[in-house]
Coordinates of C-alpha atoms in Angstrom, one line a residue:
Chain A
X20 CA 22.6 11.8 16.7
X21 CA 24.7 12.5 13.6
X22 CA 22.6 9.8 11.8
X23 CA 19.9 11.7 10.3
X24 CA 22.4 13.8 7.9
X25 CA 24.2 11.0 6.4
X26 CA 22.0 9.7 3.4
X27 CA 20.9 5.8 3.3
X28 CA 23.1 5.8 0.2
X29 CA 26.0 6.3 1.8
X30 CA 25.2 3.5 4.3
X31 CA 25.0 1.1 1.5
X32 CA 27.9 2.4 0.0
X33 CA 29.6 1.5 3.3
X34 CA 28.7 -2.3 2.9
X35 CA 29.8 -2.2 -0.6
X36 CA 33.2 -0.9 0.5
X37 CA 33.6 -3.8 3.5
X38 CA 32.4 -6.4 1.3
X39 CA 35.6 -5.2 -0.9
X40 CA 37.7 -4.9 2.0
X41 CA 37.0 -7.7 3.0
X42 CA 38.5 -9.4 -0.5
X43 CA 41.7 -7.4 -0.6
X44 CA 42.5 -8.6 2.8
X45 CA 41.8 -12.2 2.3
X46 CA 44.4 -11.5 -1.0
X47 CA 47.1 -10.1 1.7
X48 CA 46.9 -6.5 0.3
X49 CA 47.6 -4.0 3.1
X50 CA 46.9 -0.7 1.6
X51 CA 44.6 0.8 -0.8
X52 CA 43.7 4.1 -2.4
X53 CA 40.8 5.8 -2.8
X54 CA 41.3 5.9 -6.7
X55 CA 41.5 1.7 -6.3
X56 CA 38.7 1.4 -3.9
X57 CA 36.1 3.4 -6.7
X58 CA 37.4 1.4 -9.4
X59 CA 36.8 -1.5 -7.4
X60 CA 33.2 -0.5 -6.5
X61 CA 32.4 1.1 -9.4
X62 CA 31.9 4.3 -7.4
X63 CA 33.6 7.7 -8.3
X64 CA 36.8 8.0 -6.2
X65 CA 35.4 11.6 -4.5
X66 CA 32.6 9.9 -3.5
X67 CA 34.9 7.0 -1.6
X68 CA 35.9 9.9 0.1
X69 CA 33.0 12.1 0.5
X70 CA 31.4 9.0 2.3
X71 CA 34.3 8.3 4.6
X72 CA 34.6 12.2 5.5
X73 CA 31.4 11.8 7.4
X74 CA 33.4 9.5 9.9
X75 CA 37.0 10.1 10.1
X76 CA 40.1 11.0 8.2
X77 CA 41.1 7.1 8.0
X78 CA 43.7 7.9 5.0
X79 CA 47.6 8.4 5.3
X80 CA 49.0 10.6 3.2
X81 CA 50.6 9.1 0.1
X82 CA 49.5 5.6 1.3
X83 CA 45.9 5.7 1.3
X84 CA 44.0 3.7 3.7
X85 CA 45.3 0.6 5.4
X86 CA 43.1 -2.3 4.7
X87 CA 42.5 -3.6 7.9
X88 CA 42.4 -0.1 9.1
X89 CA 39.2 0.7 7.2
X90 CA 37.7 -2.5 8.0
X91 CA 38.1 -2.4 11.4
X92 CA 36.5 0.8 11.5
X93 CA 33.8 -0.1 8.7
X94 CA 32.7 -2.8 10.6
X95 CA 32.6 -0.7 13.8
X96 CA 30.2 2.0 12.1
X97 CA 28.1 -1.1 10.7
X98 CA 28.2 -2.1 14.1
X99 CA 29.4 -5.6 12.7
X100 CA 32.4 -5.3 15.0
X101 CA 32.5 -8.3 17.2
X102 CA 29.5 -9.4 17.3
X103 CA 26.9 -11.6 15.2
X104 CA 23.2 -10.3 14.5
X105 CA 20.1 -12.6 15.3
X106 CA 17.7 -13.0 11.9
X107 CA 14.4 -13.6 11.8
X108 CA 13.1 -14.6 8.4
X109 CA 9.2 -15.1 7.3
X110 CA 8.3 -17.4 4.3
X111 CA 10.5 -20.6 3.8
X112 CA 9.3 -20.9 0.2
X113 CA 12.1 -21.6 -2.7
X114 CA 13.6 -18.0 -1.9
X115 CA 13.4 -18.4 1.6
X116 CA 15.1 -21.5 1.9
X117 CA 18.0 -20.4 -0.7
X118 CA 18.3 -17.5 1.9
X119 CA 18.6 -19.8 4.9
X120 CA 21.6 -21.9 2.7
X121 CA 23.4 -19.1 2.1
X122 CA 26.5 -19.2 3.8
X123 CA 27.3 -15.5 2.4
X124 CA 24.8 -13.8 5.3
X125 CA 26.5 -16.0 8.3
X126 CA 30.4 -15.0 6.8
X127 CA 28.8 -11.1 6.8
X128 CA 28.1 -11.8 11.0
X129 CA 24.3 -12.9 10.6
X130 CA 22.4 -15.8 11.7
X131 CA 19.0 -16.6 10.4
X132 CA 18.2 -18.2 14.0
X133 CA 14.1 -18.7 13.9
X134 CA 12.1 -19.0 10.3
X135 CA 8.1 -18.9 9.9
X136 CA 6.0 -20.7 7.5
X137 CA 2.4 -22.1 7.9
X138 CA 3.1 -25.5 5.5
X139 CA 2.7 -28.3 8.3
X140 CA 5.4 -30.2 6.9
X141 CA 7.9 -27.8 6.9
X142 CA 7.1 -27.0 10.6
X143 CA 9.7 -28.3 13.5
X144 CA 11.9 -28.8 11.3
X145 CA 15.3 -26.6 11.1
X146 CA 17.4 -25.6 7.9
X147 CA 21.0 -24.9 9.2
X148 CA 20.3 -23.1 13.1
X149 CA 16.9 -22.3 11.9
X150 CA 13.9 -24.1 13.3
X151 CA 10.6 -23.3 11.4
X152 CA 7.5 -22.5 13.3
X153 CA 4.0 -21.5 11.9
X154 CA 3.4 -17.8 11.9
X155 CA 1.2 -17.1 15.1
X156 CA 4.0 -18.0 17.1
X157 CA 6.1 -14.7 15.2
X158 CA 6.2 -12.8 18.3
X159 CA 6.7 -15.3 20.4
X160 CA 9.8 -16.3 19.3
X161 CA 11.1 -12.7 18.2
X162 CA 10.5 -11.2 21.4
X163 CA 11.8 -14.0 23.4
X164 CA 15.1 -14.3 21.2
X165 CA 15.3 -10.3 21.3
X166 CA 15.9 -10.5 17.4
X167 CA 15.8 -6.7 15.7
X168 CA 16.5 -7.7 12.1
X169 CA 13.4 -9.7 10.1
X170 CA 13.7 -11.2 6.5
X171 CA 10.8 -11.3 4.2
X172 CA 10.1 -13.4 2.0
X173 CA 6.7 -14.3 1.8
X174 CA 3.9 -13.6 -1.0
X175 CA 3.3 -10.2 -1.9
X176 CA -0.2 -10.2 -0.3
X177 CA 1.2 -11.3 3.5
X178 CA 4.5 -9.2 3.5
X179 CA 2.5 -6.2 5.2
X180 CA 0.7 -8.8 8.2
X181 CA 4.0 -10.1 8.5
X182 CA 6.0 -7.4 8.4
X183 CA 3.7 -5.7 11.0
X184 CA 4.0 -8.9 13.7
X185 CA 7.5 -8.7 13.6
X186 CA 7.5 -4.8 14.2
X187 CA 5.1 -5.5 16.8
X188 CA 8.0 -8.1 18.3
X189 CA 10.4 -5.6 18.5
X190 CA 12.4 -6.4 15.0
X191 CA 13.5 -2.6 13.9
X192 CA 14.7 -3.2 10.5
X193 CA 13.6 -5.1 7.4
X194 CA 14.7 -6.8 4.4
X195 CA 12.2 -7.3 2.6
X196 CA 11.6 -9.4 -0.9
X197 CA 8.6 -9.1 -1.5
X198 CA 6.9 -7.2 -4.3
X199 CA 5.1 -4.2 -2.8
X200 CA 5.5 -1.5 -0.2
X201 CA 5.6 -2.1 3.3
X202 CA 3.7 0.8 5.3
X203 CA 5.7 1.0 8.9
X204 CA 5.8 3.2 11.6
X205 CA 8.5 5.5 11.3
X206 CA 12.0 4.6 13.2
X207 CA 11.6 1.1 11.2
X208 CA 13.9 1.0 8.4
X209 CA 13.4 -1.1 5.7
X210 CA 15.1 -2.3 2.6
X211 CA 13.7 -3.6 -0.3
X212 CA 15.3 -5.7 -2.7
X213 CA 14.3 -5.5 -6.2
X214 CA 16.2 -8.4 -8.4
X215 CA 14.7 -7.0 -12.1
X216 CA 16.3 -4.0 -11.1
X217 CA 19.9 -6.0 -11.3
X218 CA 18.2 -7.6 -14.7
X219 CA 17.0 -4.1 -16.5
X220 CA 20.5 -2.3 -16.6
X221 CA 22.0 -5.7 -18.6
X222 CA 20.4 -5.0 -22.2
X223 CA 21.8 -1.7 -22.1
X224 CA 25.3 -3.0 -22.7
X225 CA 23.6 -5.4 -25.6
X226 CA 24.8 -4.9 -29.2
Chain B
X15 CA 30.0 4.5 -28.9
X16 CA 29.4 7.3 -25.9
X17 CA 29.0 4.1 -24.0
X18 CA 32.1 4.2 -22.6
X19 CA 31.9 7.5 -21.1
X20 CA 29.0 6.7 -18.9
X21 CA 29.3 5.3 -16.2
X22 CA 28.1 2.1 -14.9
X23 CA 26.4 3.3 -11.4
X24 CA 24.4 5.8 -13.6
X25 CA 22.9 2.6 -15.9
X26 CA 22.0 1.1 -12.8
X27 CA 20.1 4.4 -11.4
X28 CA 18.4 4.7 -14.5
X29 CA 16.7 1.6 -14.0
X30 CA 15.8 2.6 -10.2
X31 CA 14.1 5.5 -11.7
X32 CA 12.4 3.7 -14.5
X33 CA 11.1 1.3 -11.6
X34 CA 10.4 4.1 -9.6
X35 CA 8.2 5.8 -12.6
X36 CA 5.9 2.9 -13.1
X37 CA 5.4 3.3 -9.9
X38 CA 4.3 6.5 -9.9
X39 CA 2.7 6.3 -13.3
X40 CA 0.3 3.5 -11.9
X41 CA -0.9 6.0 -9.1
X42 CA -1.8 7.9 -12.1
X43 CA 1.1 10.9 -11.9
X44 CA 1.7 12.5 -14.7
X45 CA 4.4 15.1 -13.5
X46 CA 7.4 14.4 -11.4
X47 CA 10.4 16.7 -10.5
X48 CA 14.1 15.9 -9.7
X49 CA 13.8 16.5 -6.4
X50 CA 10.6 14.1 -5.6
X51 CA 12.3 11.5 -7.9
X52 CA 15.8 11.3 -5.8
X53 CA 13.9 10.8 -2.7
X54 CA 11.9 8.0 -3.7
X55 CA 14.7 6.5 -5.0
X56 CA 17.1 7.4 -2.1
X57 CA 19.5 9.5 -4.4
X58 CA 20.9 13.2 -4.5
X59 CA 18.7 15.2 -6.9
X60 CA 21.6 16.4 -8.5
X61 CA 22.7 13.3 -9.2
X62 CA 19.2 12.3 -11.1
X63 CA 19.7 15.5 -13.3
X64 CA 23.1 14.5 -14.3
X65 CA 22.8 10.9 -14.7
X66 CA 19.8 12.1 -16.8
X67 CA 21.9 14.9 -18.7
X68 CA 23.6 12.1 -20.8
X69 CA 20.9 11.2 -22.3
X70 CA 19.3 14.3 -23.5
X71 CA 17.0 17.3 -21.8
X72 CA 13.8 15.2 -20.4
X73 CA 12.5 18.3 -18.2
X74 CA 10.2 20.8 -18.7
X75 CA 11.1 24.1 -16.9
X76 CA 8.4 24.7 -14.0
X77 CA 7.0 21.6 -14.7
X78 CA 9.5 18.7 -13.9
X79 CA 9.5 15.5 -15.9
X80 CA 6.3 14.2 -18.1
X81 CA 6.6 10.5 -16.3
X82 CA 5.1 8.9 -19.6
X83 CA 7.7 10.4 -21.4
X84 CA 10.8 10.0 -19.0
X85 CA 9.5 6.3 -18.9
X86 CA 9.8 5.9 -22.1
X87 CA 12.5 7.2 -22.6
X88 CA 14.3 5.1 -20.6
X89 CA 13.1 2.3 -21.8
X90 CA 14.9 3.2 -25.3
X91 CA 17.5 4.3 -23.4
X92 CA 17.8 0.7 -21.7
X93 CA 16.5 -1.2 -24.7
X94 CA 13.4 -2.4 -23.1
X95 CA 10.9 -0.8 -25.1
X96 CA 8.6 -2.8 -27.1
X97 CA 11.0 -6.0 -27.0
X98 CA 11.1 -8.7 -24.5
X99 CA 14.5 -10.2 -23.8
X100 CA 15.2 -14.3 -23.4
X101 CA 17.1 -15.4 -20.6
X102 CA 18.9 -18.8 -19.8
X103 CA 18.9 -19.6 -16.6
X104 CA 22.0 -21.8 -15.0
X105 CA 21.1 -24.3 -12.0
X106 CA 17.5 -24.9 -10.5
X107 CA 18.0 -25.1 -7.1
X108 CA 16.1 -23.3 -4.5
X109 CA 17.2 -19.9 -5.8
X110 CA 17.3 -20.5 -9.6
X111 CA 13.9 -22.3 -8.6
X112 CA 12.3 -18.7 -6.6
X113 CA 14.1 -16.8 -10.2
X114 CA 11.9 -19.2 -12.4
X115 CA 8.7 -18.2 -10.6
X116 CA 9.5 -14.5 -9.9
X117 CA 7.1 -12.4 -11.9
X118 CA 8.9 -9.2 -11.3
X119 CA 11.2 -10.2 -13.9
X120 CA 8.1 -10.8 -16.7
X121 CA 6.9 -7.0 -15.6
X122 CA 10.3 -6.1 -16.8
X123 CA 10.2 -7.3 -20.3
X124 CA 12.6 -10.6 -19.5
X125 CA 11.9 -14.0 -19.9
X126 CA 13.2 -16.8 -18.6
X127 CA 12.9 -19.3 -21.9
X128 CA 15.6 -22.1 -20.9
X129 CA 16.9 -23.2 -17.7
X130 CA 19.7 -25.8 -17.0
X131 CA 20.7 -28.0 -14.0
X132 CA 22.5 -31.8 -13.7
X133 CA 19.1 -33.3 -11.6
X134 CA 17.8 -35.7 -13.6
X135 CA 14.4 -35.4 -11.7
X136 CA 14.1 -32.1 -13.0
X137 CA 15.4 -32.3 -16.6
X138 CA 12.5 -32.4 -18.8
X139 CA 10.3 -30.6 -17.1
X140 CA 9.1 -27.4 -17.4
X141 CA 8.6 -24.1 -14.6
X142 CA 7.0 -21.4 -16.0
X143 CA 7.8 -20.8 -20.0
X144 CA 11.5 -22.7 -19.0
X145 CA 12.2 -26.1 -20.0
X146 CA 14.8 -27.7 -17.8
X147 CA 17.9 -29.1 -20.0
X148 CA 20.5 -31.2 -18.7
X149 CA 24.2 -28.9 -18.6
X150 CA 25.7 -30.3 -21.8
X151 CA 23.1 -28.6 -23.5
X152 CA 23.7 -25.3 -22.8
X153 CA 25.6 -24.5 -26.3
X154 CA 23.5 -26.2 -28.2
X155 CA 20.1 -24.7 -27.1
X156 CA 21.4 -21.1 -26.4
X157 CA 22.6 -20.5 -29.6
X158 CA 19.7 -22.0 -31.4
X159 CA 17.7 -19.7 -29.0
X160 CA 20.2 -16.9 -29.9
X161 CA 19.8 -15.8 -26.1
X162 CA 22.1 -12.9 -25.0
X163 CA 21.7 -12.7 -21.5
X164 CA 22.0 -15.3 -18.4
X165 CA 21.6 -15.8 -14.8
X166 CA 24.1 -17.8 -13.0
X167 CA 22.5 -19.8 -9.8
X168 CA 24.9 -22.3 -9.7
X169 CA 26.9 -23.6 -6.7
X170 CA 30.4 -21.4 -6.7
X171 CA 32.5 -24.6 -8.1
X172 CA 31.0 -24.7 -11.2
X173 CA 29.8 -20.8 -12.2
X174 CA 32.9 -20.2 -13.8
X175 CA 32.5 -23.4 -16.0
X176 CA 29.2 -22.6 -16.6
X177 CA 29.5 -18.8 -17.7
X178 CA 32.2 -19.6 -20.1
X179 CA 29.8 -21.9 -21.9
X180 CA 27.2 -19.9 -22.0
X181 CA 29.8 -16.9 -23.0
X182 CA 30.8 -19.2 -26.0
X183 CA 27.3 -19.8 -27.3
X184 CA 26.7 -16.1 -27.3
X185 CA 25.5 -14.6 -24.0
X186 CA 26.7 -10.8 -23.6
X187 CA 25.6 -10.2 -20.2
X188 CA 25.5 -12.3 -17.0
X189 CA 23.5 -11.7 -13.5
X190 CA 25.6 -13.8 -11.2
X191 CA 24.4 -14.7 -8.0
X192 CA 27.3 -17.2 -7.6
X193 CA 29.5 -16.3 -4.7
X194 CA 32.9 -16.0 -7.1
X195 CA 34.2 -13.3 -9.2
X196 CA 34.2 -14.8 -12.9
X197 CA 36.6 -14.3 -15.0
X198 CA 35.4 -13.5 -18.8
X199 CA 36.5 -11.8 -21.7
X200 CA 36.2 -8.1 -22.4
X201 CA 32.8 -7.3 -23.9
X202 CA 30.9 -9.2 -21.7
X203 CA 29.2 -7.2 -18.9
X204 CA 28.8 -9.3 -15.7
X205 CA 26.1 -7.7 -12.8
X206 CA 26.9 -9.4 -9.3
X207 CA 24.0 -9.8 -7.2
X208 CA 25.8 -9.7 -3.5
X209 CA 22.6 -10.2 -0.7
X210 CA 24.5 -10.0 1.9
X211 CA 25.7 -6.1 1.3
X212 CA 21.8 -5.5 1.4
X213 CA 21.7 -7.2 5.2
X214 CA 25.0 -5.7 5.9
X215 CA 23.4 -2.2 5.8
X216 CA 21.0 -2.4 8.5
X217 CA 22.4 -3.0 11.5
X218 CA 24.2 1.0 11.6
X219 CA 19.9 2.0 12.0
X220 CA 19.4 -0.1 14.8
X221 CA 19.9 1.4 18.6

């Protein structure tokens, strides 16, 4: 409904903002302002509360947010509110298989329940909940597990095949590692992650 | 010296929109305004013009951006133009293993020229350009390399340990996909890579 006016930016701003929420709490903090929050983020303070207008007045004046407060709801508009989301992920190379150890995803409310790879000897095997299968069996196991959130991680020249199989399976967003541009049919959203991106803003800072 | 003034988010969106223009300067564009530029990169247009605006006047009125010459530009700007930087790489586990082979980095102007890690099975050997040295080396063979910048891949235990070494033998600036906050002296610009606020975005697009 309202979703269409509130940029992606802001929706990853959001997840930034939990992540930090997140911290605080586990340090006992109970409130936090909006000056604090940007600092933390490294996001302008008007923008903290440009992004949280679009939802709510969640502040209390001369207090600023409550921490658990904010999450609470955060996690509510993430829809990561009581409930854990079913991952697919294709490609159990070395990236892939760092993304199925890491215990960050599970702690966020994800589970990488299914992983696809066509080595033989990597197949019927699991890595933590994940069993691997070999790629024909993509929708398959999507559909049957009802799972709406893929991982790729596969070479550059099978993301698209890939990506497609799981659309076709019902997954409805993407995170997606490899190099290139997945073409989807609109209502699929997709997120690429670019790691020299991270790199290129370090030599800046360089003497 | 004007370094302090600008603020970190905007380095980091100038090296979306340098990725973005070799994008667009590989489809052969030569012209490219504000506007088209924010929405490949999913950010307000008025935000490109004044994270731009620090720099200098890149635009040409009625015309947009030259993309050669904004690319370029930017490239100073970042100090990636005409130099490629060496990296030392900390732990060659699945992840630091998937960095090692990652080519995007390369493409960047990075190199990956030393990586370290405790397996003896891997010390010795070489992935890529990057010979793998046991930890205790990491002073020695940094500083002869006179390597600025690191990538931290290590298990969380021992990233701080790690960093601090690599600090003392003259890194400046540290990608850290370690799962802890490091604590480091002033002057030394630390980029956390946090995957799971990437995942953490998707779910709000889903029905």
């Amino acid at each position: 409904m309202y979703k269409e006016k509130i940029p992606k930016t802001t929706i990853y701003r959001l997840a930034i903002y939990l992540r930090t929420l997140e911290k605080i709490f586990r340090e006992h903090r109970t409130f936090i302002s909006s000056q604090e929050m940007g600092t933390l983020c490294g996001i302008d303070s008007a923008q903290v509360r440009k992004d949280l207008s679009y939802f709510g007045q969640f502040g209390e004046v001369g207090r600023g947010y409550s921490v658990k407060n904010l999450m609470d709801n955060l996690k509510k508009i993430l829809k990561l509110y009581r409930r854990r989301w079913k991952v697919a992920l294709a490609g159990v190379g070395h990236l892939g298989t760092a993304l199925l150890s890491y215990r960050g995803f599970r702690e966020a409310g994800f589970e990488i329940s299914c992983a696809f790879d066509p080595d033989p000897k990597k197949i019927g095997k699991a890595i933590q909940n994940a069993k691997i299968y070999p790629p024909y069996k993509i929708e398959e196991i999507v559909s049957k597990e009802k799972i709406k959130i893929g991982i790729i991680a596969v070479p550059g020249d099978f993301a698209q095949d890939v990506a497609e199989r799981m659309v076709s399976a019902g997954v409805r967003a993407l995170l997606n590692f490899a190099p290139v541009k997945l073409n989807l049919p609109s209502g699929i959203t997709v997120k690429n992650v670019d790691l020299s991106t991270e790199l290129i803003s370090l030599p800046f800072y360089l003497k």
